[in-house]
PDB file of C-alpha atoms and ligand atoms in Angstrom:
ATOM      1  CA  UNK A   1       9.324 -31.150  50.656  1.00 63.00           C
ATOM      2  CA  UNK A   2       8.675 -28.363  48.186  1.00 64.00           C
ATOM      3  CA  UNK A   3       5.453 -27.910  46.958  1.00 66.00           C
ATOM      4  CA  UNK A   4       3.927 -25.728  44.116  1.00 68.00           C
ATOM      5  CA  UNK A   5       2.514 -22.793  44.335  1.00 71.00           C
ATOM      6  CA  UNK A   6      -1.543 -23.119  43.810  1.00 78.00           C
ATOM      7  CA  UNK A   7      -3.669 -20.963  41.459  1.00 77.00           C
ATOM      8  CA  UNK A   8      -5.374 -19.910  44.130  1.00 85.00           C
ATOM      9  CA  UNK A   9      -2.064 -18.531  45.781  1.00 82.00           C
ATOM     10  CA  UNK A  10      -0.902 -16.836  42.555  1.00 90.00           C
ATOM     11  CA  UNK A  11      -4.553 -14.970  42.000  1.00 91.00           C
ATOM     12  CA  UNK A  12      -4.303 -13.599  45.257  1.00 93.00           C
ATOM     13  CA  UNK A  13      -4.867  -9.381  45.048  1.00 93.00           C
ATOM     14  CA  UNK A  14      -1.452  -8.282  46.115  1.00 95.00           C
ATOM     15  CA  UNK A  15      -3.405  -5.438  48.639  1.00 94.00           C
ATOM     16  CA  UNK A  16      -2.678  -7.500  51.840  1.00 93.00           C
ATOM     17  CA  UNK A  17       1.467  -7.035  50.874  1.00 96.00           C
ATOM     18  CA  UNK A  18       1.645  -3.792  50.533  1.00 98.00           C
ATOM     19  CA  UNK A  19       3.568  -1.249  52.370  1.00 98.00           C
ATOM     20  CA  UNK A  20       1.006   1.467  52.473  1.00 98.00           C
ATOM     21  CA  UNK A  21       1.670   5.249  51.297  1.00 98.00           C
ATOM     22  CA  UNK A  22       2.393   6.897  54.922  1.00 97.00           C
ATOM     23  CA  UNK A  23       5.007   4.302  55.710  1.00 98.00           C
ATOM     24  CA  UNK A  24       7.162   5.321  52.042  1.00 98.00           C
ATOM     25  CA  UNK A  25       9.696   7.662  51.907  1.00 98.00           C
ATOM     26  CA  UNK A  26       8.807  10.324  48.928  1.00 98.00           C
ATOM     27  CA  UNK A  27       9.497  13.091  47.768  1.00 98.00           C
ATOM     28  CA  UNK A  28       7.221  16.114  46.085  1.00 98.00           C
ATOM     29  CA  UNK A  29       7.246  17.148  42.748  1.00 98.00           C
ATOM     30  CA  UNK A  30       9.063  20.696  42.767  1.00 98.00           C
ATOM     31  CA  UNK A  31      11.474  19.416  45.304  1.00 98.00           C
ATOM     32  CA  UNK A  32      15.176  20.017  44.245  1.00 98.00           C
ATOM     33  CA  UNK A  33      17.835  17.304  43.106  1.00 98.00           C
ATOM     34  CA  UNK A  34      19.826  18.043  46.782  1.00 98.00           C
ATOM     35  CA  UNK A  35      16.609  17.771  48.994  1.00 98.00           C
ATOM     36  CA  UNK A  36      16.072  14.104  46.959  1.00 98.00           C
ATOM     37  CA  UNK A  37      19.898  13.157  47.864  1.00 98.00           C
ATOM     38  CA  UNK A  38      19.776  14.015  51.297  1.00 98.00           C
ATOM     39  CA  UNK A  39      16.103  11.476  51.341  1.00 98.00           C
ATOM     40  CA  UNK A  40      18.002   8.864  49.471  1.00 98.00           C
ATOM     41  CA  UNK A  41      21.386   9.440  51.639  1.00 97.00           C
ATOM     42  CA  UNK A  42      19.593   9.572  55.403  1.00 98.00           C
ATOM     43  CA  UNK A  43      17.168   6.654  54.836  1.00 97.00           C
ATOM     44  CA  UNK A  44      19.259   4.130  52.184  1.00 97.00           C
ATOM     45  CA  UNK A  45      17.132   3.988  49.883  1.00 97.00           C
ATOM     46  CA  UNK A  46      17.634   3.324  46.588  1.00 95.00           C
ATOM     47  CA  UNK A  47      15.413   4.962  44.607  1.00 98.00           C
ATOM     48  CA  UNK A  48      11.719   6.516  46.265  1.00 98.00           C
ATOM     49  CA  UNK A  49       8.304   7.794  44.697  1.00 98.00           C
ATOM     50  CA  UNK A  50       8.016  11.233  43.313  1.00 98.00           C
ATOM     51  CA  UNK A  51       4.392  12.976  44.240  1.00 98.00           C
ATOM     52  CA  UNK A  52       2.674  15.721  44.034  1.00 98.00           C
ATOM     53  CA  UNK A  53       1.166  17.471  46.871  1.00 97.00           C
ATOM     54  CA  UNK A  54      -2.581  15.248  45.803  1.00 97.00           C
ATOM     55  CA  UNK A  55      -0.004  12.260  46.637  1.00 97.00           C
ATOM     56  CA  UNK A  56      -0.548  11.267  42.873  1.00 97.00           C
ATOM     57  CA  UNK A  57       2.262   8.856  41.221  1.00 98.00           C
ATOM     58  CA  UNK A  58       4.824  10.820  39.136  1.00 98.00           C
ATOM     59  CA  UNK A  59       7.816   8.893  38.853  1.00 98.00           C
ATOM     60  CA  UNK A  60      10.894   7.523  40.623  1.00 98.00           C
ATOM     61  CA  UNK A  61      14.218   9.250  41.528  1.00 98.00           C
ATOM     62  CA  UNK A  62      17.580   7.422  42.489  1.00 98.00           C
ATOM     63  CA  UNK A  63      20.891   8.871  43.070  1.00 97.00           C
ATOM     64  CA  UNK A  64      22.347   7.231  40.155  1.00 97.00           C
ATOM     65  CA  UNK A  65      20.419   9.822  37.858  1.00 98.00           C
ATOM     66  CA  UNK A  66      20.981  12.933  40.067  1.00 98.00           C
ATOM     67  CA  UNK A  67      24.579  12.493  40.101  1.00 97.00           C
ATOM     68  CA  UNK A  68      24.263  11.748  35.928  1.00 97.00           C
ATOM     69  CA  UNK A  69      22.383  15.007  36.194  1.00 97.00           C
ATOM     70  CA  UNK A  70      25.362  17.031  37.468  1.00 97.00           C
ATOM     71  CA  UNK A  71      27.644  15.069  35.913  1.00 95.00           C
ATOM     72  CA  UNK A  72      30.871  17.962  34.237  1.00 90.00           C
ATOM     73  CA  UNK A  73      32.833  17.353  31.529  1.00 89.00           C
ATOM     74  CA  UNK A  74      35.807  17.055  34.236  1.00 91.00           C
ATOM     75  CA  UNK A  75      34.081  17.106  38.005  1.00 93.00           C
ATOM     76  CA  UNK A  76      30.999  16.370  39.323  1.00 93.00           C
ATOM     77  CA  UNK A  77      28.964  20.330  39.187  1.00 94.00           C
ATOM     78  CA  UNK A  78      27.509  19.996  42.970  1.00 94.00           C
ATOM     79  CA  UNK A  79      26.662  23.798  42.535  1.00 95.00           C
ATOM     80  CA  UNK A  80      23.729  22.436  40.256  1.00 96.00           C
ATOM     81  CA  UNK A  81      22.324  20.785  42.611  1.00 97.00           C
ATOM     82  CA  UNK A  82      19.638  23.084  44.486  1.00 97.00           C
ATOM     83  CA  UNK A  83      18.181  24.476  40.991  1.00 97.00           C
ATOM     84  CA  UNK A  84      17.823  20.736  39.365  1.00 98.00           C
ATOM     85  CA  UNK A  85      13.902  19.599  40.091  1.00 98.00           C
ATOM     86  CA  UNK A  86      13.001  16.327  40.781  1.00 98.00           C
ATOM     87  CA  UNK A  87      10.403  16.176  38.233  1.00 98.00           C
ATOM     88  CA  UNK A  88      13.410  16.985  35.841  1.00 98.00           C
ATOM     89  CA  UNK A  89      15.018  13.626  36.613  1.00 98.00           C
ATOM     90  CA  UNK A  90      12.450  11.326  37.417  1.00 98.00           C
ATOM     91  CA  UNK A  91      11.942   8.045  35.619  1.00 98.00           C
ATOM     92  CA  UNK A  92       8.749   7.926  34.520  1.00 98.00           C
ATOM     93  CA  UNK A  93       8.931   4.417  31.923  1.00 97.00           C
ATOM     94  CA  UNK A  94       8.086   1.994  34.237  1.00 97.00           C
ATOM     95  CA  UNK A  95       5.629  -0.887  34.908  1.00 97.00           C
ATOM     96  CA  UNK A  96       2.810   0.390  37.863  1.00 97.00           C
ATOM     97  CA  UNK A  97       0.642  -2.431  39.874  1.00 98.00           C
ATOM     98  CA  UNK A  98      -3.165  -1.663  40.831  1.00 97.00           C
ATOM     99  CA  UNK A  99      -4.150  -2.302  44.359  1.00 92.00           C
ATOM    100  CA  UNK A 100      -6.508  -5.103  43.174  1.00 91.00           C
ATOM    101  CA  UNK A 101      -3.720  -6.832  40.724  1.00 96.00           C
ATOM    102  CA  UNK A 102      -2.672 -10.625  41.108  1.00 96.00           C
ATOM    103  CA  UNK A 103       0.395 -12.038  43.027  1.00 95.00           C
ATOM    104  CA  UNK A 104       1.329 -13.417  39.625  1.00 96.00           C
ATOM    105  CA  UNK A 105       2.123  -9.947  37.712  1.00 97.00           C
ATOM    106  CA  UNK A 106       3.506  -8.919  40.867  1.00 97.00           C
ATOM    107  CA  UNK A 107       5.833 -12.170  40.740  1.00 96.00           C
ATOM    108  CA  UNK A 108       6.190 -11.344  36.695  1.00 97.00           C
ATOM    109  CA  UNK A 109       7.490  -7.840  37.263  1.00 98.00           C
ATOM    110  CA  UNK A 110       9.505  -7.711  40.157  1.00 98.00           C
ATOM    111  CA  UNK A 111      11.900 -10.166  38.216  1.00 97.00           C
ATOM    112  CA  UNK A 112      13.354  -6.429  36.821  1.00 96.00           C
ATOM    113  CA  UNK A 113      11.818  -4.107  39.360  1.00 96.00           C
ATOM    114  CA  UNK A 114      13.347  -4.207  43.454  1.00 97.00           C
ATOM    115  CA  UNK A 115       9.924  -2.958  43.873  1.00 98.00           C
ATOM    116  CA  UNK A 116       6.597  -2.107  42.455  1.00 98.00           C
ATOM    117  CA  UNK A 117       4.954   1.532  43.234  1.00 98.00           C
ATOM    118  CA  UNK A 118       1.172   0.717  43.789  1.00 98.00           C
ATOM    119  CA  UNK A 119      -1.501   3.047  42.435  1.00 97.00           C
ATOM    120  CA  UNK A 120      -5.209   3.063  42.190  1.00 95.00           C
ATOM    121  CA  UNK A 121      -8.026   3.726  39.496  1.00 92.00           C
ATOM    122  CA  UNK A 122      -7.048   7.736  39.750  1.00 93.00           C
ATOM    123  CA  UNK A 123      -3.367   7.262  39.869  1.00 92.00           C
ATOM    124  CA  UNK A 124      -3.255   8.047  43.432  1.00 97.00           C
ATOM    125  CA  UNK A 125       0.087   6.397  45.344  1.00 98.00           C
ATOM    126  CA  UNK A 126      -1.048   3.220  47.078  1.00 98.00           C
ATOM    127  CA  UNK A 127       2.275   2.161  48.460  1.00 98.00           C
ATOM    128  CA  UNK A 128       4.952   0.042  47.290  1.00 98.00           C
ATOM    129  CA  UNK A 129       5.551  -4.165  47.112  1.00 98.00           C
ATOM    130  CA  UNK A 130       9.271  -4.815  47.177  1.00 98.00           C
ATOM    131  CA  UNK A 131      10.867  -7.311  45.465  1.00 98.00           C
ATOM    132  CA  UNK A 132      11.741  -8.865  49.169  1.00 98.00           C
ATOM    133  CA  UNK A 133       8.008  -9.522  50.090  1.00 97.00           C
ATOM    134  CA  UNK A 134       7.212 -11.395  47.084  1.00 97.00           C
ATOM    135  CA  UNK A 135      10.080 -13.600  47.496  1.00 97.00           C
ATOM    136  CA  UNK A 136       8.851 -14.039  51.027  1.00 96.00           C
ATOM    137  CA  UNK A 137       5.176 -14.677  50.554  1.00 94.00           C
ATOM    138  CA  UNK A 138       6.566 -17.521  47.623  1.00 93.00           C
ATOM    139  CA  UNK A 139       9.075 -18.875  49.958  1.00 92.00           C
ATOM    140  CA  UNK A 140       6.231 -19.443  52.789  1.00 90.00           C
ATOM    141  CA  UNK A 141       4.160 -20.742  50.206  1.00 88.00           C
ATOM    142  CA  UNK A 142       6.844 -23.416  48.284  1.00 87.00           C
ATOM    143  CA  UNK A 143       7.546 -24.475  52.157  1.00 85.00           C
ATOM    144  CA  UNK A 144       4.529 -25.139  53.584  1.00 78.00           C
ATOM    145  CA  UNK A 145       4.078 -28.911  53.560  1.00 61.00           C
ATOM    146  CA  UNK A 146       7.549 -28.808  54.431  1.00 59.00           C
ATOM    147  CA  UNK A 147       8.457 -31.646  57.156  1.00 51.00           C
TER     148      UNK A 147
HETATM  149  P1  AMP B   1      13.944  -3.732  50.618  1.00 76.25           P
HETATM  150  O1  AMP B   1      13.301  -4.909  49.998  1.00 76.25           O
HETATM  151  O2  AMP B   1      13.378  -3.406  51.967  1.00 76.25           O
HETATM  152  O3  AMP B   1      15.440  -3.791  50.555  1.00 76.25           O
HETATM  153  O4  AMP B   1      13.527  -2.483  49.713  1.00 76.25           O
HETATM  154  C1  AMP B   1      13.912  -2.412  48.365  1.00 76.25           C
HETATM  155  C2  AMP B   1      13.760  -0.993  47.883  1.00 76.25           C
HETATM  156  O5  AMP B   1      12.387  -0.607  47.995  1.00 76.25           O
HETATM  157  C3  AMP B   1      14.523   0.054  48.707  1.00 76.25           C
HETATM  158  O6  AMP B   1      15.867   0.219  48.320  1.00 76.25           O
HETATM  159  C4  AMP B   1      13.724   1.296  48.393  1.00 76.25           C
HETATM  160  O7  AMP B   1      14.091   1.816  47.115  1.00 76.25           O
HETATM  161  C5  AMP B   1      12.307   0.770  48.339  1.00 76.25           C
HETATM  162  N1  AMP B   1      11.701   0.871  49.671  1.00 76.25           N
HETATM  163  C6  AMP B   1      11.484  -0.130  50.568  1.00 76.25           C
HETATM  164  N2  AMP B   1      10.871   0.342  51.694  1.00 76.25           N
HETATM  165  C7  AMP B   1      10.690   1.675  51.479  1.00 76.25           C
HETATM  166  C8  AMP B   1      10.112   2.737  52.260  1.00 76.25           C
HETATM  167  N3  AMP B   1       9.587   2.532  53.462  1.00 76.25           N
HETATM  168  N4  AMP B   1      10.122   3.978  51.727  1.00 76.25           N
HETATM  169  C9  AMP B   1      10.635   4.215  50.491  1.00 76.25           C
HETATM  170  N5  AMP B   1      11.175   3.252  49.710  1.00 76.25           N
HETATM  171  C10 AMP B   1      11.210   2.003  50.194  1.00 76.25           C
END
């Protein structure tokens, strides 16, 4: 049997969920366009936090917009590459969560985001919740009086 998710559930802070800071692949603000690739590339990743050396939130880089960053009239300009920044790139329009947010606006924004980059008061990098947790901890939850 499937049962609804409680109020309590959905007012939960989203802290216990998140993968914290150390265990994200990032990369630093100042980096280069090929040292981002090679991140992306070796760990599968789609996209991963840009920081600076405070580990403050900048943005997010993906492979999609470094290769639309090299992108010829003809060919693809790999040459660019190593002089392209990350910080260049980055996307920086998108929704951030707060360490002490809800499961719901977690649950409301992951709808469009694979995953949420978590900051605090001072904009410092938290972590990340991916779209795959949230489905999880709702799953567990809908299931529970399951028999
Ligand atoms: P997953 O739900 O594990 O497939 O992760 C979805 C997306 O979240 C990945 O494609 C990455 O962009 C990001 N992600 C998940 N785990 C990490 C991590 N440890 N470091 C950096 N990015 C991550």
């Amino acid at each position: 049997m499937i049962s609804l998710p409680s109020k309590d559930f959905l007012e939960t802070p989203i802290e216990e969920f998140v993968i914290s800071s150390e265990k994200v692949a990032h990369v630093q603000i100042g980096n280069s366009a090929e040292h981002a690739l090679l991140v992306l590339t070796k760990t599968g990743y789609s996209a991963i936090p840009v920081l600076d050396a405070k580990y403050r939130f900048h943005g997010l880089i993906n492979a999609q917009r470094i290769t639309d960053a090299i992108l010829g009239m003809d060919h693809i300009e790999y040459e660019k590459l190593g002089d392209i920044r990350v910080e260049e790139i980055m996307q920086t329009d998108l929704p951030l969560i707060h360490l002490n947010d809800r499961f719901q606006r977690a649950l409301d924004l992951v709808i469009d985001q694979n995953f949420l980059c978590v900051v605090d008061d001072d904009g410092m990098f938290m972590g990340i919740l991916t779209r795959r947790i949230v489905l999880k901890q709702l799953k567990k939850q809908l299931y529970q009086f399951k028999r």
